PDB file of C-alpha atoms in Angstrom:
ATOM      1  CA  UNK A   1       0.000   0.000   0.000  1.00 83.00           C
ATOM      2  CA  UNK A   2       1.218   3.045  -0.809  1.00 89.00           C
ATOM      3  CA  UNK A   3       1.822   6.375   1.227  1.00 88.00           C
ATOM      4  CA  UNK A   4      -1.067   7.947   0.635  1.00 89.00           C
ATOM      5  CA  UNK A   5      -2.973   4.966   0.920  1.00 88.00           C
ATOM      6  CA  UNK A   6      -1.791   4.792   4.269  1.00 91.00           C
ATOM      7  CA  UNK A   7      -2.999   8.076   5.100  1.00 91.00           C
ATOM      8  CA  UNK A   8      -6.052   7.717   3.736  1.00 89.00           C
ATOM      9  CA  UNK A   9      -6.383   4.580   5.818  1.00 92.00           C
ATOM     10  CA  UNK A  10      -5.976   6.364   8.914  1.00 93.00           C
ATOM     11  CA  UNK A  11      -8.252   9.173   8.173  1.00 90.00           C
ATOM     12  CA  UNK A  12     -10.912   6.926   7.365  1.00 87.00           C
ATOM     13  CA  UNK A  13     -10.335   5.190  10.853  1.00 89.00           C
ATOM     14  CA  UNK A  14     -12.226   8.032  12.518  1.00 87.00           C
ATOM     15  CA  UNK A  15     -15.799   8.088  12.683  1.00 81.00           C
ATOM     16  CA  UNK A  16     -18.725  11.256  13.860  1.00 72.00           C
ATOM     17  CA  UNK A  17     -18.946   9.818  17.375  1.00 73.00           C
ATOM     18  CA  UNK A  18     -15.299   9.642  18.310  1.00 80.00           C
ATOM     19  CA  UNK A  19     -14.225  11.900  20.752  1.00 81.00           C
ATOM     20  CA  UNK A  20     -10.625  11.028  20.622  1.00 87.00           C
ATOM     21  CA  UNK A  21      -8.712   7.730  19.364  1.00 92.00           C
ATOM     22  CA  UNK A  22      -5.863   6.164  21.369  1.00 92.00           C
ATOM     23  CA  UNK A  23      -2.490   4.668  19.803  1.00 93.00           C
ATOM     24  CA  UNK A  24      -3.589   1.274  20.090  1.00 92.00           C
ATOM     25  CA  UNK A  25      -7.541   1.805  18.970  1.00 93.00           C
ATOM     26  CA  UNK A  26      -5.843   3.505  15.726  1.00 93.00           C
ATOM     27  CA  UNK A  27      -3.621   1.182  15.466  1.00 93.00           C
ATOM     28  CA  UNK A  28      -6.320  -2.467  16.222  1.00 93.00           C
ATOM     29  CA  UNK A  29      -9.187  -0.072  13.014  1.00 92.00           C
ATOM     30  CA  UNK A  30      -6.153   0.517  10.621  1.00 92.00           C
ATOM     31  CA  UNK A  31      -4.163  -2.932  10.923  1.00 93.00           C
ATOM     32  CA  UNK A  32      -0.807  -0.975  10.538  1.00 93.00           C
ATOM     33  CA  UNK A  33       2.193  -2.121  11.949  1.00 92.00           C
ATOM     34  CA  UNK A  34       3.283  -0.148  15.031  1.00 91.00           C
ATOM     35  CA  UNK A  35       6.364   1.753  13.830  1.00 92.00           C
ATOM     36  CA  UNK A  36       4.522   2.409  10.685  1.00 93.00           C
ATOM     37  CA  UNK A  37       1.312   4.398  12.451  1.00 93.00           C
ATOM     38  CA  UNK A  38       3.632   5.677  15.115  1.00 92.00           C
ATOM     39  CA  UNK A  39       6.014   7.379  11.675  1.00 93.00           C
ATOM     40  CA  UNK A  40       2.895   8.477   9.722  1.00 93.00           C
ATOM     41  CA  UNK A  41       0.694   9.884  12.990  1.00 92.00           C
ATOM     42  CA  UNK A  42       3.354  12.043  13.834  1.00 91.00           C
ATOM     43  CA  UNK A  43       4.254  12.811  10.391  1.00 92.00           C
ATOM     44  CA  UNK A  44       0.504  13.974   9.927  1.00 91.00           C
ATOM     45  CA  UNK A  45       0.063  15.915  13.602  1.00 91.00           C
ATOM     46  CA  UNK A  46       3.110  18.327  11.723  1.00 90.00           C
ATOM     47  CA  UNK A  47       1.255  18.535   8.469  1.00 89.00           C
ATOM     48  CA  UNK A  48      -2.053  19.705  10.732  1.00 87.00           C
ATOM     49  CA  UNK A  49      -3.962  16.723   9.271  1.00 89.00           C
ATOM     50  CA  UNK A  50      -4.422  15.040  12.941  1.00 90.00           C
ATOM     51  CA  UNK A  51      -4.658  16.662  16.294  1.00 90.00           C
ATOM     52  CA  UNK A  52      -3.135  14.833  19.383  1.00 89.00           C
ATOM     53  CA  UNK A  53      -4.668  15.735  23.034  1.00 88.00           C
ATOM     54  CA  UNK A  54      -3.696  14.436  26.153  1.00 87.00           C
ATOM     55  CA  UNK A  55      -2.450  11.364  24.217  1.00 88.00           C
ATOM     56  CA  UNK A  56      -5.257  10.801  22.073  1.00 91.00           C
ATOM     57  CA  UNK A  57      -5.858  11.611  18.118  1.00 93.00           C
ATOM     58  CA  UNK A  58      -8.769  13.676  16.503  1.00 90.00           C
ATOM     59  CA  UNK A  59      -9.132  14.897  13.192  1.00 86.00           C
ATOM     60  CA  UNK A  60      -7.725  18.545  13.379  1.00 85.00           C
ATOM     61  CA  UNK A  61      -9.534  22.059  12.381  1.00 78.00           C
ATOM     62  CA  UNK A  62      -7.213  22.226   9.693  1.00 78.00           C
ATOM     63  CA  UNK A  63      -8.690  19.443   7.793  1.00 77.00           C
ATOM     64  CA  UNK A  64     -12.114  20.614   8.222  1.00 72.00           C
ATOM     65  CA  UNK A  65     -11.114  24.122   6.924  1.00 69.00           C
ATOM     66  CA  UNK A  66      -9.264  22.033   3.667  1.00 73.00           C
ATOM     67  CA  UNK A  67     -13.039  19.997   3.218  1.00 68.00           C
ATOM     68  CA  UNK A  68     -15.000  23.338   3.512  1.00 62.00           C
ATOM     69  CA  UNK A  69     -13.095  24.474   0.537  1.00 61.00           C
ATOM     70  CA  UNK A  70     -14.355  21.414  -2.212  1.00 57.00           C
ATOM     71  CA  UNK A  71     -16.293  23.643  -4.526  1.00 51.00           C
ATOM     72  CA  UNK A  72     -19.425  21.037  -4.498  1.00 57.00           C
ATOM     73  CA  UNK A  73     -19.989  20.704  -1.018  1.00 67.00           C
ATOM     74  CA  UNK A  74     -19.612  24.500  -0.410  1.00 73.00           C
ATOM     75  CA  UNK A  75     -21.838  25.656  -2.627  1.00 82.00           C
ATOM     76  CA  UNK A  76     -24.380  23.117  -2.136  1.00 87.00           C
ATOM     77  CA  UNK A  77     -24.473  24.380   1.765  1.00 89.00           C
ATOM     78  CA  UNK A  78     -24.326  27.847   0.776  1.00 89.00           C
ATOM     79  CA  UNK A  79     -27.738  27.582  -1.301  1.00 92.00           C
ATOM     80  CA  UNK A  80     -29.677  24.961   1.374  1.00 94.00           C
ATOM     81  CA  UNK A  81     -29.046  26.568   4.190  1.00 94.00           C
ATOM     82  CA  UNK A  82     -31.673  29.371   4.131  1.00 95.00           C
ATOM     83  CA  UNK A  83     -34.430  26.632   3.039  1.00 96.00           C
ATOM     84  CA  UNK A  84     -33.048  24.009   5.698  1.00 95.00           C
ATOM     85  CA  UNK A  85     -33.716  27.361   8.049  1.00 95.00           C
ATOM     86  CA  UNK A  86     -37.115  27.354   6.978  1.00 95.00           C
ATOM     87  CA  UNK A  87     -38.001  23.864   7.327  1.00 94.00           C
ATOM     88  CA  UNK A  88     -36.652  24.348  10.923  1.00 94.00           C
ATOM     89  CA  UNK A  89     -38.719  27.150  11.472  1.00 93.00           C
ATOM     90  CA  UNK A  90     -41.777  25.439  10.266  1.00 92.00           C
ATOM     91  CA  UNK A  91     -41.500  22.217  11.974  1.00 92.00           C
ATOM     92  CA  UNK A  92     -39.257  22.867  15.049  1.00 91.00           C
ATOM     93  CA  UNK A  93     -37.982  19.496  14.297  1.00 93.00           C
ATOM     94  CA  UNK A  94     -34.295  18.018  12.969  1.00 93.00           C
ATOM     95  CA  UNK A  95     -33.228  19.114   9.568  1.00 95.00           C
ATOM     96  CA  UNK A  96     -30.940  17.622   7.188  1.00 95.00           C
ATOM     97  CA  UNK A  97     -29.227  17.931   4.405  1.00 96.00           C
ATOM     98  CA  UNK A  98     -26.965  14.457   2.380  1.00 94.00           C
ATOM     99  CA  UNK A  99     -25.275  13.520  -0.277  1.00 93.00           C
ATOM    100  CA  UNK A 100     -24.773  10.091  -1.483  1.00 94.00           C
ATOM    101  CA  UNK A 101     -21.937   8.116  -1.019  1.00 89.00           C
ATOM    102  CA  UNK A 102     -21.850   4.691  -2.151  1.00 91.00           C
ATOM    103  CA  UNK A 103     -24.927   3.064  -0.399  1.00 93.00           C
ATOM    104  CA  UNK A 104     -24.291   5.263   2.449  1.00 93.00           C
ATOM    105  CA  UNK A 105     -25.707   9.020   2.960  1.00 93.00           C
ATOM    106  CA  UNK A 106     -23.324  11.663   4.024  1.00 89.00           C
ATOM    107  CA  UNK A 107     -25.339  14.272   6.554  1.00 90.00           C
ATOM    108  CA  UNK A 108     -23.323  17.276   5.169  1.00 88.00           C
ATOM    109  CA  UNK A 109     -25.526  20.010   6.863  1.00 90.00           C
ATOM    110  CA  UNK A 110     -27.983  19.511  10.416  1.00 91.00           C
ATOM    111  CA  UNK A 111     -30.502  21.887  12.232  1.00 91.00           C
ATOM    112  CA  UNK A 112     -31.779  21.408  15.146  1.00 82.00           C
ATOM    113  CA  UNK A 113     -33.099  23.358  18.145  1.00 70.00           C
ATOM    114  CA  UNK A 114     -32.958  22.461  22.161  1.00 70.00           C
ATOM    115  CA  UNK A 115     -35.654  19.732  21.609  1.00 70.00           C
ATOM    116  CA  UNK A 116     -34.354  18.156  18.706  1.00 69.00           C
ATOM    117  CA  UNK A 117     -35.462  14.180  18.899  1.00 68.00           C
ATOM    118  CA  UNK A 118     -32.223  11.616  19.620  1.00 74.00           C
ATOM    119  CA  UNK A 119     -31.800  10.598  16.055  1.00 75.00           C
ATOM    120  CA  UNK A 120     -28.857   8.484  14.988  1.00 80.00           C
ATOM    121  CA  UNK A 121     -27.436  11.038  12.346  1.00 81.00           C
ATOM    122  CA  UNK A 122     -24.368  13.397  13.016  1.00 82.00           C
ATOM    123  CA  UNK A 123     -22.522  15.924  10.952  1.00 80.00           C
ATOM    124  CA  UNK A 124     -20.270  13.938   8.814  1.00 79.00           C
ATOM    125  CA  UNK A 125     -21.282  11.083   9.641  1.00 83.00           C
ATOM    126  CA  UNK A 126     -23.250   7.861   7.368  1.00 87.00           C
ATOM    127  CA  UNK A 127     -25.798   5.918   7.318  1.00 93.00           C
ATOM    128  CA  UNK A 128     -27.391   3.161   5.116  1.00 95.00           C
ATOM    129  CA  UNK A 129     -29.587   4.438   2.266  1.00 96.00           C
ATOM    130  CA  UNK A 130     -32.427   1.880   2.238  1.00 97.00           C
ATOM    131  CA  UNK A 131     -32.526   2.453   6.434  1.00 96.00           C
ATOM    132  CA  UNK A 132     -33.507   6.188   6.503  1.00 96.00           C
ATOM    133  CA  UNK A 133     -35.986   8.960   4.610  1.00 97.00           C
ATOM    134  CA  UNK A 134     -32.887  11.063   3.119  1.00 97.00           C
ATOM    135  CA  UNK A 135     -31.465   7.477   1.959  1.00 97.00           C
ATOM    136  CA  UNK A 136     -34.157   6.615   0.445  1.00 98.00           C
ATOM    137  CA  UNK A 137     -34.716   9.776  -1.390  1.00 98.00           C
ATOM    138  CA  UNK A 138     -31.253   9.838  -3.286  1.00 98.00           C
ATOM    139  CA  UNK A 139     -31.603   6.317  -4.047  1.00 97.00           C
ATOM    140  CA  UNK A 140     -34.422   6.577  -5.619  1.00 97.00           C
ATOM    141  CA  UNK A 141     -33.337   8.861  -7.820  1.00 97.00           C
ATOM    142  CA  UNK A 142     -30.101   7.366  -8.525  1.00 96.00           C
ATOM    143  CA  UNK A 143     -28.798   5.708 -11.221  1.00 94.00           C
ATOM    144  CA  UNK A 144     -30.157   2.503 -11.954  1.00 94.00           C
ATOM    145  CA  UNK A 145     -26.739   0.497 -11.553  1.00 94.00           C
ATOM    146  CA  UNK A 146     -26.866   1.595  -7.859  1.00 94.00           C
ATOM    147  CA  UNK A 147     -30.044   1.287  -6.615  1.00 94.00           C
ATOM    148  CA  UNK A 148     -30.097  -2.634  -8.340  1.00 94.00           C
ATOM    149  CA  UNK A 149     -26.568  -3.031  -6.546  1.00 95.00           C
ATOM    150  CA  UNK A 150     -28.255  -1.910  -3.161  1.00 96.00           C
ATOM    151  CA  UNK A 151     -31.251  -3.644  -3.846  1.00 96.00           C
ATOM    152  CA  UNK A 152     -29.055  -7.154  -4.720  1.00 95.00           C
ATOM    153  CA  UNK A 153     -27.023  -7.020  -1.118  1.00 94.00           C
ATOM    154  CA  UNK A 154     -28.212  -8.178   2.273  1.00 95.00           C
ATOM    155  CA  UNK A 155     -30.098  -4.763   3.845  1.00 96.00           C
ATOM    156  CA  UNK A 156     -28.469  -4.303   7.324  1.00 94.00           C
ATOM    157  CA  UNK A 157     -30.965  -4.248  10.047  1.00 96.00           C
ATOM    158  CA  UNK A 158     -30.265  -0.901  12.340  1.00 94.00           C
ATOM    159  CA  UNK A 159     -33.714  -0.625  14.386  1.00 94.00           C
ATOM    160  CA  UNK A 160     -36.239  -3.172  14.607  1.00 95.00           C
ATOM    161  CA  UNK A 161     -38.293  -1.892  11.761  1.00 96.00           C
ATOM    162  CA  UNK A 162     -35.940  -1.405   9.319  1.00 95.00           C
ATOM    163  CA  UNK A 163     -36.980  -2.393   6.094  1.00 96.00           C
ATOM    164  CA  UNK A 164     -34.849  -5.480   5.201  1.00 96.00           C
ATOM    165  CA  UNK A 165     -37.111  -6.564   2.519  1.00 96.00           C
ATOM    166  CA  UNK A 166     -35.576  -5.681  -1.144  1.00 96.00           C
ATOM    167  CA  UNK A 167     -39.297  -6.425  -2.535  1.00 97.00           C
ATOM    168  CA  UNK A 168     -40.873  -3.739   0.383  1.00 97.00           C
ATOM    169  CA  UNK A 169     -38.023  -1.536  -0.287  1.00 97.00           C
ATOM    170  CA  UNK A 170     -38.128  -1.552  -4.186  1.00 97.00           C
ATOM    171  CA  UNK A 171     -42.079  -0.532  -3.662  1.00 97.00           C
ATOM    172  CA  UNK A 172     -40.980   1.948  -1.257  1.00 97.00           C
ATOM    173  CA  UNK A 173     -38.276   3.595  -3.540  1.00 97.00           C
ATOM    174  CA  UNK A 174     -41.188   3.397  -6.882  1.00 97.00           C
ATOM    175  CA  UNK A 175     -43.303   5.209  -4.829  1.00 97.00           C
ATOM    176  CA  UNK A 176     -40.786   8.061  -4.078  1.00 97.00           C
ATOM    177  CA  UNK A 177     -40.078   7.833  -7.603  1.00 97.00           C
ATOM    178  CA  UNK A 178     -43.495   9.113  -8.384  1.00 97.00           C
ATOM    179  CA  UNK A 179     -44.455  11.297  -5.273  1.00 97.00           C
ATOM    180  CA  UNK A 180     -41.089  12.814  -4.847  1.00 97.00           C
ATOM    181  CA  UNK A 181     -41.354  12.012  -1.056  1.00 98.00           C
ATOM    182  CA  UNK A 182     -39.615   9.291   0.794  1.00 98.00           C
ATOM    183  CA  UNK A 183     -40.337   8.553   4.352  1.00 97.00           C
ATOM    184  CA  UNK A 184     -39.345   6.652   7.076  1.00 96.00           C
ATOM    185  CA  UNK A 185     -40.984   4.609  10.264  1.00 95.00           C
ATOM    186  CA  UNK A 186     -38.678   3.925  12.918  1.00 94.00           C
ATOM    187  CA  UNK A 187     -36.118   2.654  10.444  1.00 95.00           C
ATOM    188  CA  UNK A 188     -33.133   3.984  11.532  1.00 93.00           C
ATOM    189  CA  UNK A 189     -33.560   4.356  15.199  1.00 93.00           C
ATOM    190  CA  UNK A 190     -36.559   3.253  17.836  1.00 94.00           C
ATOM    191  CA  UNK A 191     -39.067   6.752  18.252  1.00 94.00           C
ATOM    192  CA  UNK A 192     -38.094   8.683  15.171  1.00 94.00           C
ATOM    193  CA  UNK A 193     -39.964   8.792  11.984  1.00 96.00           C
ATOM    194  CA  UNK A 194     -39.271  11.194   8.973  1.00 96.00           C
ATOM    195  CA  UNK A 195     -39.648  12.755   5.663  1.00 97.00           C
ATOM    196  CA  UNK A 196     -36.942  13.103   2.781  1.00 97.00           C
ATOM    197  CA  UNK A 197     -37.017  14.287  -0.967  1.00 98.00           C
ATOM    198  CA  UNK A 198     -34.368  14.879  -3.206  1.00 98.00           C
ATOM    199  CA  UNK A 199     -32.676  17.588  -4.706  1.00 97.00           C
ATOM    200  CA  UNK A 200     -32.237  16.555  -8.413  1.00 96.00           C
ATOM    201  CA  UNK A 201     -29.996  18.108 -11.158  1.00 93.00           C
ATOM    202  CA  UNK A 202     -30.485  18.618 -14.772  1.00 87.00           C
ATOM    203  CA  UNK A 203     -30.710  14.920 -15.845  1.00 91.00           C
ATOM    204  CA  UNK A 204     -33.309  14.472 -13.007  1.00 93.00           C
ATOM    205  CA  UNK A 205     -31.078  12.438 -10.658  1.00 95.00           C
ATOM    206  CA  UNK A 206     -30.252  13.375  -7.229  1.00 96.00           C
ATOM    207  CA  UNK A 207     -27.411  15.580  -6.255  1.00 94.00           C
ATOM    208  CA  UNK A 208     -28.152  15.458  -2.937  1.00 96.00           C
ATOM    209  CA  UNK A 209     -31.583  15.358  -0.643  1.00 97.00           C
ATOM    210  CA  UNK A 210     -33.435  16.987   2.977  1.00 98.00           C
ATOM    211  CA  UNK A 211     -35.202  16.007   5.234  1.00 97.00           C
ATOM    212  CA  UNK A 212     -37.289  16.535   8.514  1.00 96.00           C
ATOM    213  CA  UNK A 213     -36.723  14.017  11.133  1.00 94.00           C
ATOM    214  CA  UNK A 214     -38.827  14.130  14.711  1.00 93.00           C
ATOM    215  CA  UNK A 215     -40.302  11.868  17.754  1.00 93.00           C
ATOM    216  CA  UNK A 216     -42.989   9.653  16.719  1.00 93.00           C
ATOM    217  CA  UNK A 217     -44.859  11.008  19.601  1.00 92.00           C
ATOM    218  CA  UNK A 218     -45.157  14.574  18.218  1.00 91.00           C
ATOM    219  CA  UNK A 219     -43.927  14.588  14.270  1.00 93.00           C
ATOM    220  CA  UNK A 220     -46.273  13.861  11.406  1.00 94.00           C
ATOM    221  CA  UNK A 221     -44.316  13.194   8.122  1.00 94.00           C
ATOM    222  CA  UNK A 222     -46.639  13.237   5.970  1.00 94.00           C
ATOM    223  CA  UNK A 223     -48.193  16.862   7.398  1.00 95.00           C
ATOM    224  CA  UNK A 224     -44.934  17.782   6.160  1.00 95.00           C
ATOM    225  CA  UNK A 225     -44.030  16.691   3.635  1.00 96.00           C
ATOM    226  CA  UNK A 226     -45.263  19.275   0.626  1.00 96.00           C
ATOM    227  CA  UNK A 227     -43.042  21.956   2.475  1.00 96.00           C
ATOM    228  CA  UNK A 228     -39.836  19.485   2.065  1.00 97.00           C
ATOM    229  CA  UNK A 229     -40.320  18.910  -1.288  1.00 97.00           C
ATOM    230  CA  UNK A 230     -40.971  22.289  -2.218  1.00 96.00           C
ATOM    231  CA  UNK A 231     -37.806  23.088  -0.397  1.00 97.00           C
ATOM    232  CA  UNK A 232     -35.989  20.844  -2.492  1.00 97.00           C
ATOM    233  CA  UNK A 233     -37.414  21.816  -5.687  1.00 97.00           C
ATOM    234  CA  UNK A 234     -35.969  25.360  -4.535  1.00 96.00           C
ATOM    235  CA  UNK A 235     -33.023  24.154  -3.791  1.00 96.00           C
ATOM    236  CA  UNK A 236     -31.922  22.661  -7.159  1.00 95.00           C
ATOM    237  CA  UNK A 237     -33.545  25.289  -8.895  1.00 94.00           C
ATOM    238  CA  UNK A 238     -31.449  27.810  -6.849  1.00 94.00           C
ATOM    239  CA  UNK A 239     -28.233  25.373  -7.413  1.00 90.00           C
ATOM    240  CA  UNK A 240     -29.376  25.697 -11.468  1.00 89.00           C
ATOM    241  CA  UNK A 241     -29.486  29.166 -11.670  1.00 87.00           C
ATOM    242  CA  UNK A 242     -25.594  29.211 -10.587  1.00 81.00           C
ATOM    243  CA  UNK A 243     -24.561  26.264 -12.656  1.00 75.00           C
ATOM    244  CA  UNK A 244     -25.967  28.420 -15.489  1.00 66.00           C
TER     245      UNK A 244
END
């Protein structure tokens, strides 16, 4: 494996929830040898790509600052945010905003107030498409390659009703194919239920997707749901408009 490789490797270690990884915890998710992640850690603490505290690594501000500056991402946060500010203000609930990554969404952007429901996602971090709203959105309107790769795999089970059916989840994703709505029961997490749509580009495939996550006790999706999708729809029409 190469140098960069490696580096990549040990970036990729690191996931939303850490809050600090020893030596030997980077060391046991990587597979390195020792002297080799001792070299390269310290190597990358210099170049400001890892931060070490009180004998523990995070992922420094430096590297954040380098992945606020990919054109894409920027100006796809830029454009959402005052609709994802909306959303908020209409629903006091969570509000998100992912990209696709594989069969993983990426939450890139998340609002929520001091009541916000307990809901598995976290800035930066992933979760299976087929097991939440936003997931479901983008792979629906994906291209068809990936959503029958995704559809051919074992779905992982994260929450005791998540859809692990492909049959239920191919009727579920030809449904938010026509309604432009994709929702989700207490997929991803016990207590939460939500509402996604996409935000599509020119050819009419998903460049990224909201939603509007909340308790089951208090949030109706499907109350909400016209106001996300007309948030998307202003979204990529916003996103057009600069592209043109």
């Amino acid at each position: 494996m190469s140098v960069v490789g490696k580096v990549t490797l040990i970036l990729d270690a690191f996931t939303a929830d850490d809050r600090g990884v020893g030596f030997a915890e980077l060391q046991r998710r990587t597979g390195l040898a020792k002297a080799t992640l001792h070299r390269l850690s310290g190597e990358m603490v210099e170049a400001r790509l890892l931060d070490r505290v009180d004998g523990k690594f995070h992922l420094s501000g430096h590297l954040f600052a380098l992945g606020m500056r990919a054109s894409v991402e920027r100006s796809l946060i830029e454009v959402a945010t005052p609709f994802l500010e909306d959303l908020y203000e209409r629903t006091h609930e969570t509000v998100h905003l992912g990209r696709r990554e594989g069969a993983e969404v990426v939450y890139v952007a998340k609002i929520g107030g001091h009541r916000q429901a307990r809901a598995p996602s976290r800035l930066g971090g992933r979760l299976p498409l087929h097991a939440t709203a936003i997931g479901k959105a983008l792979l629906a309107f994906a291209p068809d390659p990936v959503r029958g790769e995704v559809l051919s795999k074992p779905l992982a089970r994260l929450a005791p009703r998540t859809v692990t059916s492909a049959e239920l989840l191919r009727r579920q994703l030809d449904e938010a194919a026509e309604t432009g709505l994709a929702y989700e029961a207490e997929e991803s997490a016990v207590g939460i239920v939500c509402v996604g749509a996409p935000v599509l580009g020119a050819d009419d495939l998903a460049v990224a997707a909201i939603s509007v996550a909340g308790p089951v006790t208090r949030f109706q999706p499907r109350k909400h749901g016209a106001a996300v999708r007309a948030a998307a729809a202003e979204i990529a029409l916003t996103l057009a408009r600069r592209s043109a």
